[in-house]
Tab-separated table of C-alpha atoms in Angstrom:
chain	number	residue	atom	x	y	z
A	416	UNK	CA	-7.594	-11.939	10.990
A	417	UNK	CA	-5.532	-12.089	7.831
A	418	UNK	CA	-1.834	-11.429	8.442
A	419	UNK	CA	1.014	-11.020	6.005
A	420	UNK	CA	4.483	-10.988	7.489
A	421	UNK	CA	7.687	-10.025	5.728
A	422	UNK	CA	11.249	-10.789	6.673
A	423	UNK	CA	13.657	-9.282	7.188
A	424	UNK	CA	12.303	-6.015	8.517
A	425	UNK	CA	15.518	-4.220	7.560
A	426	UNK	CA	18.414	-5.137	5.285
A	427	UNK	CA	21.649	-3.274	4.663
A	428	UNK	CA	23.711	-4.479	1.712
A	429	UNK	CA	26.818	-3.329	-0.097
A	430	UNK	CA	26.163	-2.149	-3.602
A	431	UNK	CA	26.502	-5.133	-5.921
A	432	UNK	CA	25.316	-7.688	-3.350
A	433	UNK	CA	22.079	-9.594	-3.761
A	434	UNK	CA	18.953	-9.016	-1.657
A	435	UNK	CA	15.900	-11.143	-0.913
A	436	UNK	CA	12.708	-10.374	0.992
A	437	UNK	CA	10.179	-13.027	1.951
A	438	UNK	CA	6.461	-12.667	2.378
A	439	UNK	CA	4.321	-15.153	4.334
A	440	UNK	CA	0.558	-15.196	4.632
A	441	UNK	CA	-1.502	-16.849	7.340
A	442	UNK	CA	-4.043	-17.943	4.724
A	443	UNK	CA	-4.055	-19.002	1.082
A	444	UNK	CA	-4.015	-16.066	-1.278
A	445	UNK	CA	-5.761	-15.620	-4.609
A	446	UNK	CA	-2.819	-13.558	-5.857
A	447	UNK	CA	-0.044	-11.360	-4.605
A	448	UNK	CA	1.304	-7.989	-5.650
A	449	UNK	CA	4.609	-6.298	-4.884
A	450	UNK	CA	5.130	-2.569	-4.353
A	451	UNK	CA	8.159	-0.357	-3.792
A	452	UNK	CA	8.088	2.781	-1.679
A	453	UNK	CA	11.031	5.160	-1.951
A	454	UNK	CA	11.903	7.229	1.138
A	455	UNK	CA	9.353	10.015	1.463
A	456	UNK	CA	7.346	8.621	-1.435
A	457	UNK	CA	4.284	6.542	-2.054
A	458	UNK	CA	3.974	2.828	-2.905
A	459	UNK	CA	4.468	2.048	-6.581
A	460	UNK	CA	3.278	-1.185	-8.162
A	461	UNK	CA	5.969	-3.583	-9.357
A	462	UNK	CA	4.267	-6.835	-10.334
A	463	UNK	CA	1.411	-9.251	-9.741
A	464	UNK	CA	1.654	-13.039	-9.361
A	465	UNK	CA	-1.432	-15.199	-9.776
A	466	UNK	CA	-0.515	-18.817	-10.436
A	467	UNK	CA	0.860	-21.332	-7.977
A	468	UNK	CA	4.648	-21.576	-8.383
A	469	UNK	CA	4.747	-18.615	-10.754
A	470	UNK	CA	8.087	-16.910	-11.380
A	471	UNK	CA	8.434	-13.532	-13.070
A	472	UNK	CA	11.471	-11.434	-13.831
A	473	UNK	CA	11.957	-7.722	-14.335
A	474	UNK	CA	15.582	-6.998	-15.223
A	475	UNK	CA	17.453	-7.639	-11.941
A	476	UNK	CA	14.289	-8.434	-9.963
A	477	UNK	CA	12.883	-11.973	-9.665
A	478	UNK	CA	9.502	-12.636	-8.080
A	479	UNK	CA	8.191	-16.016	-6.960
A	480	UNK	CA	4.819	-17.221	-5.732
A	481	UNK	CA	4.834	-20.341	-3.577
A	482	UNK	CA	3.207	-23.594	-4.612
A	483	UNK	CA	0.677	-23.311	-1.780
A	484	UNK	CA	0.013	-19.644	-2.621
A	485	UNK	CA	0.823	-18.634	0.934
A	486	UNK	CA	4.286	-17.209	0.421
A	487	UNK	CA	6.252	-15.145	-2.033
A	488	UNK	CA	9.720	-13.722	-2.481
A	489	UNK	CA	11.446	-10.859	-4.225
A	490	UNK	CA	15.098	-11.252	-5.144
A	491	UNK	CA	17.268	-8.416	-6.424
A	492	UNK	CA	20.532	-9.327	-8.115
A	493	UNK	CA	23.502	-6.960	-7.849
A	494	UNK	CA	21.777	-4.186	-5.925
A	495	UNK	CA	22.202	-0.568	-6.946
A	496	UNK	CA	21.663	2.607	-4.933
A	497	UNK	CA	18.463	3.173	-6.901
A	498	UNK	CA	17.037	0.034	-5.264
A	499	UNK	CA	16.836	1.794	-1.889
A	500	UNK	CA	13.343	1.820	-0.418
A	501	UNK	CA	10.770	-0.294	1.368
A	502	UNK	CA	9.358	-3.290	-0.453
A	503	UNK	CA	5.820	-4.421	0.342
A	504	UNK	CA	3.932	-7.475	-0.707
A	505	UNK	CA	0.148	-7.198	-0.837
A	506	UNK	CA	-1.864	-10.362	-0.488
A	507	UNK	CA	-5.333	-10.603	-2.027
A	508	UNK	CA	-7.641	-13.125	-0.410
A	509	UNK	CA	-11.154	-12.427	-1.549
A	510	UNK	CA	-13.198	-9.891	-3.458
A	511	UNK	CA	-11.568	-6.543	-2.755
A	512	UNK	CA	-9.775	-8.010	0.262
A	513	UNK	CA	-6.139	-6.984	0.466
A	514	UNK	CA	-3.578	-7.038	3.253
A	515	UNK	CA	-0.211	-5.375	2.879
A	516	UNK	CA	2.836	-7.057	4.327
A	517	UNK	CA	4.892	-5.491	7.071
A	518	UNK	CA	7.506	-4.336	4.568
A	519	UNK	CA	11.281	-4.759	4.184
A	520	UNK	CA	13.393	-1.631	4.237
A	521	UNK	CA	16.431	-1.937	1.982
A	522	UNK	CA	19.490	0.252	2.405
A	523	UNK	CA	22.269	0.015	-0.174
A	524	UNK	CA	25.718	1.147	0.855
A	525	UNK	CA	27.720	2.547	-2.089
B	725	UNK	CA	-0.947	14.954	-15.298
B	726	UNK	CA	-1.217	13.623	-11.768
B	727	UNK	CA	-3.096	10.326	-11.737
B	728	UNK	CA	-4.077	10.326	-8.047
B	729	UNK	CA	-3.888	13.579	-6.124
B	730	UNK	CA	-4.463	14.362	-2.462
B	731	UNK	CA	-4.879	17.609	-0.577
B	732	UNK	CA	-3.483	18.795	1.678
B	733	UNK	CA	0.004	17.315	1.614
B	734	UNK	CA	0.594	18.270	5.250
B	735	UNK	CA	-1.993	18.793	7.973
B	736	UNK	CA	-1.155	19.872	11.515
B	737	UNK	CA	-4.043	20.190	13.927
B	738	UNK	CA	-4.975	19.908	17.569
B	739	UNK	CA	-6.701	17.116	19.384
B	740	UNK	CA	-10.462	17.257	19.223
B	741	UNK	CA	-10.624	19.027	15.871
B	742	UNK	CA	-12.431	17.736	12.784
B	743	UNK	CA	-10.550	17.603	9.489
B	744	UNK	CA	-10.946	16.325	5.938
B	745	UNK	CA	-8.506	15.002	3.361
B	746	UNK	CA	-9.469	15.099	-0.293
B	747	UNK	CA	-8.561	12.606	-3.004
B	748	UNK	CA	-9.143	12.699	-6.733
B	749	UNK	CA	-8.178	10.286	-9.497
B	750	UNK	CA	-8.273	10.993	-13.237
B	751	UNK	CA	-7.670	7.400	-14.346
B	752	UNK	CA	-11.304	6.438	-14.750
B	753	UNK	CA	-10.915	3.730	-12.110
B	754	UNK	CA	-13.906	2.185	-10.408
B	755	UNK	CA	-12.416	1.515	-6.979
B	756	UNK	CA	-10.742	3.896	-4.557
B	757	UNK	CA	-9.074	3.193	-1.211
B	758	UNK	CA	-7.804	4.885	1.902
B	759	UNK	CA	-4.736	3.566	3.726
B	760	UNK	CA	-3.068	4.602	6.965
B	761	UNK	CA	0.709	4.273	7.258
B	762	UNK	CA	1.983	4.611	10.802
B	763	UNK	CA	5.434	5.551	12.075
B	764	UNK	CA	6.605	1.963	11.645
B	765	UNK	CA	5.616	2.134	7.965
B	766	UNK	CA	2.853	-0.458	8.312
B	767	UNK	CA	0.215	0.072	5.609
B	768	UNK	CA	-3.326	-0.641	6.801
B	769	UNK	CA	-6.317	-0.489	4.520
B	770	UNK	CA	-9.125	1.567	5.980
B	771	UNK	CA	-11.807	1.762	3.326
B	772	UNK	CA	-12.491	1.061	-0.292
B	773	UNK	CA	-15.298	2.373	-2.483
B	774	UNK	CA	-16.556	0.793	-5.681
B	775	UNK	CA	-18.985	2.765	-7.806
B	776	UNK	CA	-19.914	4.906	-4.805
B	777	UNK	CA	-20.622	1.902	-2.603
B	778	UNK	CA	-18.548	1.018	0.436
B	779	UNK	CA	-17.342	-2.526	-0.025
B	780	UNK	CA	-14.639	-2.815	2.609
B	781	UNK	CA	-14.860	-1.233	6.000
B	782	UNK	CA	-11.975	-2.347	8.189
B	783	UNK	CA	-12.275	-2.043	11.952
B	784	UNK	CA	-11.479	1.634	12.084
B	785	UNK	CA	-13.041	4.002	14.592
B	786	UNK	CA	-16.321	5.484	13.451
B	787	UNK	CA	-14.704	8.900	13.822
B	788	UNK	CA	-13.396	8.171	10.326
B	789	UNK	CA	-15.904	8.452	7.527
B	790	UNK	CA	-15.228	8.164	3.792
B	791	UNK	CA	-17.345	10.238	1.454
B	792	UNK	CA	-17.500	9.769	-2.306
B	793	UNK	CA	-19.366	12.507	-4.181
B	794	UNK	CA	-18.594	10.786	-7.504
B	795	UNK	CA	-16.482	7.996	-8.966
B	796	UNK	CA	-13.398	10.198	-9.243
B	797	UNK	CA	-13.347	11.409	-5.648
B	798	UNK	CA	-13.051	9.737	-2.250
B	799	UNK	CA	-12.636	12.100	0.679
B	800	UNK	CA	-11.766	11.122	4.244
B	801	UNK	CA	-13.382	12.978	7.110
B	802	UNK	CA	-12.065	12.575	10.634
B	803	UNK	CA	-13.944	13.733	13.719
B	804	UNK	CA	-12.517	14.428	17.174
B	805	UNK	CA	-8.912	13.866	16.202
B	806	UNK	CA	-6.683	11.977	18.629
B	807	UNK	CA	-2.898	11.788	19.013
B	808	UNK	CA	-2.919	8.232	17.654
B	809	UNK	CA	-4.383	9.452	14.384
B	810	UNK	CA	-1.023	10.976	13.481
B	811	UNK	CA	0.189	9.127	10.398
B	812	UNK	CA	0.505	9.370	6.645
B	813	UNK	CA	-2.775	8.729	4.859
B	814	UNK	CA	-2.658	7.436	1.300
B	815	UNK	CA	-5.443	7.401	-1.205
B	816	UNK	CA	-5.287	4.822	-4.003
B	817	UNK	CA	-7.367	3.693	-6.961
B	818	UNK	CA	-7.627	0.657	-9.191
B	819	UNK	CA	-9.685	-0.786	-12.012
B	820	UNK	CA	-12.489	-3.193	-11.289
B	821	UNK	CA	-12.305	-6.702	-12.679
B	822	UNK	CA	-12.254	-10.418	-11.954
B	823	UNK	CA	-8.696	-10.274	-10.662
B	824	UNK	CA	-7.321	-7.471	-8.522
B	825	UNK	CA	-5.621	-4.784	-10.566
B	826	UNK	CA	-2.640	-2.749	-9.535
B	827	UNK	CA	-3.316	0.127	-7.206
B	828	UNK	CA	-2.156	3.640	-7.996
B	829	UNK	CA	-1.311	5.599	-4.875
B	830	UNK	CA	-1.516	9.309	-4.256
B	831	UNK	CA	1.415	11.226	-2.765
B	832	UNK	CA	0.063	10.954	0.774
B	833	UNK	CA	-1.118	13.379	3.448
B	834	UNK	CA	0.985	13.642	6.579
B	835	UNK	CA	-1.366	14.290	9.493
B	836	UNK	CA	0.105	15.486	12.769
B	837	UNK	CA	-2.167	15.794	15.774
B	838	UNK	CA	-0.793	17.833	18.690
């Protein structure tokens, strides 16, 4: 079945360092969404990418969708302690078909 | 105002029992979902309902049954609970449209089966 893998599974960074998580799908996606889940919280929507090669920015966060629409990345510049949490991609691959990635847990050391 | 609410927040029960988790959204969304998040934090979609019609039914045990009395509610009923059912269950909702819309998640229900 449809699989969406994320790497790394865990990442510890010093505050101020950059962070990147990668999302890879086994099949071509129609679009991809990114969510953030704080410890003890629920997933919160960050952004949606639809077009091949699309790049979007939100302050220190940069999101990319691969040309083949099978992979995506989230890059955080100069991490802050407020960035702590687990980041999930969610790949959409048909009408109401969605598979969440395995998640990357980010820990920021002050 | 809470957009997506779930009750209860915590549920501790014994194996073999039957339990329900309730979900309500006040966003006017057309689609609601149930997810299971296990101890490794993997999020698995279980069901989604669109206008009171089941449109996704992942390969979950038939002990799990979603029930939607109206567009704003999607409850999850679980029969004969097993140890492996212990997890956090999230309800979510989204608009209906040509492209997928963002999903709004509830706070989660932590189910512990002993």
